[in-house]
Amino acid sequence: MTPRPDATPPPTPARPSPPPPAAPPSLTDLERRAATRHARPVYGHDALIACDRLVRVFTTDGVEVQALQGLDLLVSEGELMALVGASGSGKSTLMNILAGLDVPTAGAARVAGRDLLAMDARTRLDYRRNIVGFVWQQTARNLLPYLTALQNIALPMQLRGGRRRSERTRAAEELLSLLSLTHCRDRRPHQLSGGEAQRTAIAVALANTPAVLLADEPTGELDSHTAEQVFAAFRTANEELGTTIVIVTHDQKVADEVRRTVAIRDGRTSTEVLRRTEIDAATGRESVVAREYATLDRAGRLQLPADYTAPLGMRDRVLLQREPDHIAVWPDAPADTPAEPPDEDPTEDPTEA
């Protein structure tokens, strides 16, 4: 295993011997464990978004496809984070579920205290109108072509009701000003550039002050300079309004700009990249340090990257050894037996342990 970056590499330990069989637990032990589990807080009780072993199965012509296979994800209030993954990994399915546009097959999903599996059509409409905002990749899907930018932003407020027209207009103008779009107030979508249209779409999504803003590839049709302007609008909404924002993206520049990037592979979260700012004590310079972590799900599953497992011949099973401060993972082969090379390409999806 690769040592921790901030630690001195320890000497390679001897291959462990199989542990002796453990004595079966007594009835008292089982009762104590059950009481401990019952007293624990609900998974994700303090998170704004909590997905617990989420499953989504699609059936087409009698063939089942598992888009999500027990996915776990927690997002704290006020986060600005990115979801990345290859096509077919399940990230768009996850976004549709969080947006209230799709219903999971099994598992649990809660957003701002709303149970996404228990909502009927009426509560689902209320959820989409008041709790979550959504920005599509295609600019044409975000704005009505016959309304001006101001009217597009004011429309969600009108549909929700409870505000006079003057109040809706003032709130829409404040959003236009916040996202540097005042000059677009009376322009219709065909009169807007791609970046202006997407920033207006962000304003529309923020119109009813949602708890969560979701964006599916919002910079996918934009050049790099315009993409930077759009991401700056997301950052402004996050910092000035406190809106929690989750962005699905293939744009590495966007992913590198957030503090947390979660990768999804084969319908499960596989890795997370966390970024933090460090200050050099000698020079006083600030730098962003990124560290990648493998994700351990609720069932204890861990996806090991292929470039770690393939050189060691790790395939069907591995040997684990618990140490005081880490767990060692060993190939399932005698120490004096060379491991056979795997059949699959090391660049394919990682092995799970």
Short mmCIF file of C-alpha atoms in Angstrom, two decimals:
data_model
loop_
_atom_site.label_atom_id
_atom_site.label_comp_id
_atom_site.label_asym_id
_atom_site.label_seq_id
_atom_site.Cartn_x
_atom_site.Cartn_y
_atom_site.Cartn_z
CA MET A 1 0.00 0.00 0.00
CA THR A 2 1.17 3.53 -0.65
CA PRO A 3 2.13 5.22 2.66
CA ARG A 4 0.42 8.36 3.78
CA PRO A 5 2.03 11.40 2.13
CA ASP A 6 2.70 13.05 5.48
CA ALA A 7 4.26 10.02 7.16
CA THR A 8 7.65 8.28 6.97
CA PRO A 9 7.23 4.98 5.10
CA PRO A 10 7.27 2.14 7.66
CA PRO A 11 9.24 -1.04 7.05
CA THR A 12 7.36 -3.68 5.09
CA PRO A 13 5.71 -5.99 7.62
CA ALA A 14 5.82 -9.74 7.35
CA ARG A 15 2.88 -11.42 5.69
CA PRO A 16 0.33 -12.09 8.43
CA SER A 17 -0.73 -15.57 9.48
CA PRO A 18 -4.44 -16.37 9.35
CA PRO A 19 -6.04 -15.25 12.64
CA PRO A 20 -7.47 -17.90 14.96
CA PRO A 21 -11.24 -18.37 14.77
CA ALA A 22 -13.10 -15.98 17.07
CA ALA A 23 -15.44 -17.27 19.74
CA PRO A 24 -19.13 -16.82 18.85
CA PRO A 25 -20.74 -13.82 20.56
CA SER A 26 -22.95 -14.43 23.56
CA LEU A 27 -26.58 -13.35 23.81
CA THR A 28 -25.51 -10.47 26.04
CA ASP A 29 -23.01 -9.31 23.40
CA LEU A 30 -25.66 -9.40 20.69
CA GLU A 31 -28.10 -7.43 22.82
CA ARG A 32 -25.42 -4.83 23.60
CA ARG A 33 -24.58 -4.43 19.90
CA ALA A 34 -28.25 -4.06 18.98
CA ALA A 35 -28.74 -1.40 21.67
CA THR A 36 -25.65 0.47 20.46
CA ARG A 37 -26.88 0.47 16.85
CA HIS A 38 -30.32 1.65 17.94
CA ALA A 39 -28.82 4.58 19.87
CA ARG A 40 -26.77 5.82 16.94
CA PRO A 41 -28.01 8.87 15.03
CA VAL A 42 -29.70 8.22 11.68
CA TYR A 43 -27.19 8.13 8.80
CA GLY A 44 -26.79 11.63 7.43
CA HIS A 45 -28.91 13.21 10.16
CA ASP A 46 -26.83 16.41 10.04
CA ALA A 47 -26.41 16.56 6.23
CA LEU A 48 -28.53 18.62 3.85
CA ILE A 49 -28.39 15.83 1.23
CA ALA A 50 -28.21 12.21 2.37
CA CYS A 51 -28.26 9.23 -0.01
CA ASP A 52 -28.17 5.88 1.79
CA ARG A 53 -27.54 2.73 -0.31
CA LEU A 54 -29.44 4.28 -3.20
CA VAL A 55 -30.51 1.93 -6.01
CA ARG A 56 -32.05 2.77 -9.37
CA VAL A 57 -32.92 -0.01 -11.81
CA PHE A 58 -34.21 0.63 -15.34
CA THR A 59 -36.01 -2.10 -17.29
CA THR A 60 -36.05 -2.00 -21.08
CA ASP A 61 -37.44 -4.88 -23.16
CA GLY A 62 -37.16 -7.18 -20.17
CA VAL A 63 -33.49 -6.28 -19.54
CA GLU A 64 -32.59 -4.69 -16.22
CA VAL A 65 -29.86 -2.06 -16.01
CA GLN A 66 -28.64 -0.93 -12.60
CA ALA A 67 -27.76 2.74 -12.91
CA LEU A 68 -27.16 3.12 -9.15
CA GLN A 69 -25.92 0.17 -7.12
CA GLY A 70 -26.12 1.12 -3.46
CA LEU A 71 -24.72 4.66 -3.70
CA ASP A 72 -23.92 6.59 -0.51
CA LEU A 73 -23.46 10.37 -0.52
CA LEU A 74 -23.56 13.10 2.11
CA VAL A 75 -23.53 16.82 1.29
CA SER A 76 -23.36 19.42 4.05
CA GLU A 77 -25.31 22.65 4.04
CA GLY A 78 -23.42 25.44 2.26
CA GLU A 79 -21.13 23.17 0.22
CA LEU A 80 -20.09 23.86 -3.35
CA MET A 81 -19.06 20.50 -4.77
CA ALA A 82 -18.64 18.65 -8.07
CA LEU A 83 -19.68 15.18 -9.22
CA VAL A 84 -17.55 13.56 -11.92
CA GLY A 85 -17.65 10.23 -13.70
CA ALA A 86 -17.63 8.56 -17.09
CA SER A 87 -20.76 8.32 -19.22
CA GLY A 88 -23.02 5.64 -17.77
CA SER A 89 -21.52 5.90 -14.28
CA GLY A 90 -24.85 6.98 -12.77
CA LYS A 91 -24.19 10.64 -12.01
CA SER A 92 -27.02 11.99 -14.21
CA THR A 93 -29.42 9.44 -12.71
CA LEU A 94 -28.44 10.67 -9.26
CA MET A 95 -29.03 14.28 -10.28
CA ASN A 96 -32.50 13.47 -11.65
CA ILE A 97 -33.40 11.78 -8.36
CA LEU A 98 -32.16 14.73 -6.29
CA ALA A 99 -34.07 17.10 -8.57
CA GLY A 100 -37.32 15.20 -8.00
CA LEU A 101 -37.52 14.21 -11.67
CA ASP A 102 -37.00 10.49 -11.01
CA VAL A 103 -37.73 8.08 -8.15
CA PRO A 104 -35.16 5.62 -6.77
CA THR A 105 -35.93 1.91 -6.80
CA ALA A 106 -34.60 1.25 -3.29
CA GLY A 107 -32.55 2.82 -0.54
CA ALA A 108 -33.13 6.20 1.07
CA ALA A 109 -32.67 9.78 -0.11
CA ARG A 110 -33.38 12.95 1.84
CA VAL A 111 -32.89 16.56 0.79
CA ALA A 112 -33.51 19.39 3.27
CA GLY A 113 -35.58 17.03 5.41
CA ARG A 114 -37.71 15.80 2.50
CA ASP A 115 -37.94 12.04 1.94
CA LEU A 116 -37.66 11.63 -1.84
CA LEU A 117 -39.15 8.11 -1.78
CA ALA A 118 -42.26 9.10 0.17
CA MET A 119 -43.43 12.08 -1.89
CA ASP A 120 -46.61 11.97 -3.96
CA ALA A 121 -47.14 14.03 -7.13
CA ARG A 122 -48.32 17.10 -5.22
CA THR A 123 -45.46 17.19 -2.71
CA ARG A 124 -42.98 16.43 -5.49
CA LEU A 125 -44.16 19.50 -7.41
CA ASP A 126 -43.84 21.60 -4.24
CA TYR A 127 -40.34 20.18 -3.74
CA ARG A 128 -39.22 21.14 -7.25
CA ARG A 129 -40.77 24.58 -6.91
CA ASN A 130 -39.42 25.54 -3.48
CA ILE A 131 -36.59 23.28 -2.30
CA VAL A 132 -34.41 22.62 -5.33
CA GLY A 133 -33.31 24.63 -8.36
CA PHE A 134 -31.95 23.05 -11.55
CA VAL A 135 -29.75 24.27 -14.41
CA TRP A 136 -29.58 22.18 -17.57
CA GLN A 137 -26.64 21.96 -19.96
CA GLN A 138 -28.75 23.07 -22.93
CA THR A 139 -29.47 26.77 -22.56
CA ALA A 140 -32.74 26.41 -24.51
CA ARG A 141 -34.18 24.18 -21.73
CA ASN A 142 -33.60 26.74 -19.00
CA LEU A 143 -35.39 29.83 -20.40
CA LEU A 144 -38.71 30.53 -22.10
CA PRO A 145 -37.89 32.13 -25.47
CA TYR A 146 -40.76 34.64 -25.48
CA LEU A 147 -39.93 36.17 -22.06
CA THR A 148 -37.19 38.65 -21.17
CA ALA A 149 -34.48 37.75 -18.67
CA LEU A 150 -36.34 39.66 -15.94
CA GLN A 151 -39.63 37.93 -16.76
CA ASN A 152 -37.98 34.49 -16.80
CA ILE A 153 -36.58 35.08 -13.32
CA ALA A 154 -39.87 36.44 -11.96
CA LEU A 155 -41.95 33.55 -13.36
CA PRO A 156 -41.06 30.94 -10.65
CA MET A 157 -41.99 33.51 -7.98
CA GLN A 158 -45.33 34.10 -9.69
CA LEU A 159 -46.05 30.36 -9.88
CA ARG A 160 -45.33 29.95 -6.18
CA GLY A 161 -47.49 32.93 -5.26
CA GLY A 162 -47.43 35.04 -2.13
CA ARG A 163 -45.64 38.07 -3.58
CA ARG A 164 -46.92 41.20 -5.25
CA ARG A 165 -45.69 42.00 -8.73
CA SER A 166 -43.51 44.87 -7.50
CA GLU A 167 -41.82 42.54 -4.99
CA ARG A 168 -41.16 39.91 -7.66
CA THR A 169 -39.67 42.53 -9.97
CA ARG A 170 -37.41 43.89 -7.24
CA ALA A 171 -36.20 40.39 -6.28
CA ALA A 172 -35.51 39.53 -9.94
CA GLU A 173 -33.54 42.74 -10.40
CA GLU A 174 -31.47 41.95 -7.31
CA LEU A 175 -30.54 38.55 -8.78
CA LEU A 176 -29.62 40.16 -12.10
CA SER A 177 -27.37 42.60 -10.25
CA LEU A 178 -25.80 39.86 -8.11
CA LEU A 179 -24.80 37.87 -11.20
CA SER A 180 -23.68 40.96 -13.21
CA LEU A 181 -26.62 40.72 -15.63
CA THR A 182 -28.29 44.10 -15.18
CA HIS A 183 -27.64 44.93 -18.84
CA CYS A 184 -29.64 41.83 -19.87
CA ARG A 185 -32.80 42.84 -18.02
CA ASP A 186 -35.02 43.35 -21.08
CA ARG A 187 -33.33 40.95 -23.49
CA ARG A 188 -34.92 37.73 -24.67
CA PRO A 189 -32.89 34.48 -24.75
CA HIS A 190 -31.97 34.78 -28.45
CA GLN A 191 -30.39 38.15 -27.64
CA LEU A 192 -28.13 36.67 -24.95
CA SER A 193 -24.69 35.11 -25.36
CA GLY A 194 -24.18 31.53 -24.14
CA GLY A 195 -22.62 32.70 -20.90
CA GLU A 196 -25.33 35.31 -20.29
CA ALA A 197 -28.03 32.70 -20.93
CA GLN A 198 -26.52 30.25 -18.43
CA ARG A 199 -26.06 32.95 -15.78
CA THR A 200 -29.68 33.98 -16.33
CA ALA A 201 -30.64 30.31 -15.91
CA ILE A 202 -28.79 30.29 -12.58
CA ALA A 203 -30.81 33.36 -11.54
CA VAL A 204 -34.04 31.57 -12.53
CA ALA A 205 -33.01 28.54 -10.45
CA LEU A 206 -32.33 30.83 -7.48
CA ALA A 207 -35.60 32.78 -7.82
CA ASN A 208 -37.43 30.96 -5.01
CA THR A 209 -34.34 30.79 -2.73
CA PRO A 210 -33.93 27.00 -2.93
CA ALA A 211 -31.97 25.05 -0.34
CA VAL A 212 -30.09 23.22 -3.11
CA LEU A 213 -29.02 24.21 -6.62
CA LEU A 214 -28.23 21.36 -9.01
CA ALA A 215 -26.46 21.86 -12.34
CA ASP A 216 -25.96 19.17 -15.00
CA GLU A 217 -22.93 20.00 -17.18
CA PRO A 218 -23.69 23.76 -17.10
CA THR A 219 -20.46 24.63 -18.96
CA GLY A 220 -20.57 21.76 -21.47
CA GLU A 221 -21.51 23.98 -24.43
CA LEU A 222 -19.28 26.94 -23.51
CA ASP A 223 -15.69 27.93 -24.23
CA SER A 224 -13.21 28.04 -21.36
CA HIS A 225 -13.42 31.80 -20.77
CA THR A 226 -17.23 31.79 -20.70
CA ALA A 227 -17.20 28.68 -18.49
CA GLU A 228 -15.12 30.60 -15.96
CA GLN A 229 -17.74 33.36 -15.88
CA VAL A 230 -20.53 30.84 -15.33
CA PHE A 231 -18.64 29.10 -12.54
CA ALA A 232 -17.98 32.49 -10.95
CA ALA A 233 -21.77 32.96 -10.85
CA PHE A 234 -22.14 29.65 -8.99
CA ARG A 235 -19.46 30.70 -6.52
CA THR A 236 -21.19 34.05 -5.98
CA ALA A 237 -24.50 32.30 -5.28
CA ASN A 238 -22.78 29.96 -2.85
CA GLU A 239 -20.88 32.68 -0.98
CA GLU A 240 -23.45 35.50 -1.03
CA LEU A 241 -26.68 33.52 -0.65
CA GLY A 242 -25.37 30.44 1.18
CA THR A 243 -26.97 28.12 -1.38
CA THR A 244 -25.72 24.53 -1.41
CA ILE A 245 -24.60 23.72 -4.97
CA VAL A 246 -23.88 20.36 -6.63
CA ILE A 247 -22.43 20.47 -10.16
CA VAL A 248 -22.08 17.49 -12.51
CA THR A 249 -19.20 18.22 -14.86
CA HIS A 250 -16.63 16.76 -17.23
CA ASP A 251 -14.70 20.02 -17.12
CA GLN A 252 -11.59 19.39 -15.03
CA LYS A 253 -11.08 23.12 -14.52
CA VAL A 254 -14.48 23.36 -12.86
CA ALA A 255 -13.79 20.28 -10.74
CA ASP A 256 -10.46 21.75 -9.62
CA GLU A 257 -12.15 24.95 -8.43
CA VAL A 258 -14.31 23.34 -5.74
CA ARG A 259 -13.20 22.13 -2.33
CA ARG A 260 -14.68 18.65 -2.82
CA THR A 261 -14.96 16.50 -5.92
CA VAL A 262 -16.75 13.15 -5.72
CA ALA A 263 -16.19 10.55 -8.45
CA ILE A 264 -18.94 8.03 -9.28
CA ARG A 265 -18.08 4.73 -10.91
CA ASP A 266 -20.43 1.83 -11.68
CA GLY A 267 -23.29 3.39 -9.74
CA ARG A 268 -21.34 4.00 -6.52
CA THR A 269 -19.14 6.75 -5.14
CA SER A 270 -15.55 5.60 -5.62
CA THR A 271 -13.16 8.43 -4.69
CA GLU A 272 -13.19 11.93 -3.25
CA VAL A 273 -10.71 14.74 -3.77
CA LEU A 274 -10.57 17.24 -0.91
CA ARG A 275 -8.78 20.56 -1.34
CA ARG A 276 -7.60 22.94 1.35
CA THR A 277 -5.53 26.09 1.47
CA GLU A 278 -2.15 25.96 3.20
CA ILE A 279 0.18 28.85 4.03
CA ASP A 280 3.94 28.34 3.79
CA ALA A 281 5.42 29.37 7.13
CA ALA A 282 8.64 30.64 5.53
CA THR A 283 7.27 32.63 2.58
CA GLY A 284 3.68 33.31 3.63
CA ARG A 285 2.44 32.09 0.26
CA GLU A 286 -0.94 30.41 -0.02
CA SER A 287 -1.32 27.22 -2.02
CA VAL A 288 -4.14 24.76 -2.58
CA VAL A 289 -3.33 21.20 -1.55
CA ALA A 290 -5.45 18.40 -3.02
CA ARG A 291 -5.60 14.89 -1.61
CA GLU A 292 -7.51 11.93 -3.07
CA TYR A 293 -9.31 9.44 -0.85
CA ALA A 294 -10.99 6.14 -1.62
CA THR A 295 -14.61 6.07 -0.48
CA LEU A 296 -15.77 3.52 2.08
CA ASP A 297 -19.51 2.98 1.74
CA ARG A 298 -22.03 1.99 4.39
CA ALA A 299 -21.57 -1.71 3.64
CA GLY A 300 -17.80 -1.40 4.09
CA ARG A 301 -17.05 -1.69 0.36
CA LEU A 302 -13.94 -0.03 -0.98
CA GLN A 303 -13.04 0.41 -4.66
CA LEU A 304 -9.33 -0.09 -5.22
CA PRO A 305 -7.99 1.60 -8.38
CA ALA A 306 -6.73 -0.76 -11.09
CA ASP A 307 -3.29 0.84 -11.18
CA TYR A 308 -2.90 -0.26 -7.54
CA THR A 309 -4.32 -3.78 -7.86
CA ALA A 310 -3.12 -4.91 -11.30
CA PRO A 311 0.67 -4.84 -10.62
CA LEU A 312 0.07 -6.98 -7.51
CA GLY A 313 -2.27 -9.42 -9.23
CA MET A 314 -5.17 -8.59 -6.91
CA ARG A 315 -8.32 -9.97 -8.46
CA ASP A 316 -10.95 -12.02 -6.66
CA ARG A 317 -10.00 -11.64 -3.01
CA VAL A 318 -7.39 -10.03 -0.79
CA LEU A 319 -5.96 -10.65 2.66
CA LEU A 320 -6.51 -7.96 5.29
CA GLN A 321 -4.41 -7.22 8.36
CA ARG A 322 -5.53 -4.72 10.98
CA GLU A 323 -2.82 -2.52 12.44
CA PRO A 324 -3.15 0.07 15.23
CA ASP A 325 -3.50 2.97 12.77
CA HIS A 326 -4.24 1.39 9.37
CA ILE A 327 -5.37 -1.72 7.51
CA ALA A 328 -2.90 -3.59 5.29
CA VAL A 329 -4.20 -5.19 2.07
CA TRP A 330 -2.28 -8.18 0.70
CA PRO A 331 -2.60 -10.16 -2.55
CA ASP A 332 -4.19 -13.57 -2.17
CA ALA A 333 -1.05 -15.50 -3.12
CA PRO A 334 1.78 -17.16 -1.17
CA ALA A 335 4.76 -14.92 -0.57
CA ASP A 336 7.00 -17.03 -2.82
CA THR A 337 4.45 -17.39 -5.65
CA PRO A 338 4.46 -14.74 -8.38
CA ALA A 339 1.03 -13.25 -9.02
CA GLU A 340 -0.52 -13.92 -12.42
CA PRO A 341 -1.25 -10.83 -14.55
CA PRO A 342 -4.95 -9.94 -14.77
CA ASP A 343 -6.90 -10.65 -17.94
CA GLU A 344 -8.53 -7.26 -18.09
CA ASP A 345 -6.91 -4.00 -19.13
CA PRO A 346 -5.60 -2.10 -16.07
CA THR A 347 -7.31 1.02 -17.39
CA GLU A 348 -10.75 -0.54 -16.93
CA ASP A 349 -12.95 -0.05 -13.88
CA PRO A 350 -11.24 -0.76 -10.55
CA THR A 351 -11.60 -3.94 -8.53
CA GLU A 352 -13.70 -3.76 -5.42
CA ALA A 353 -12.48 -4.96 -2.07
#
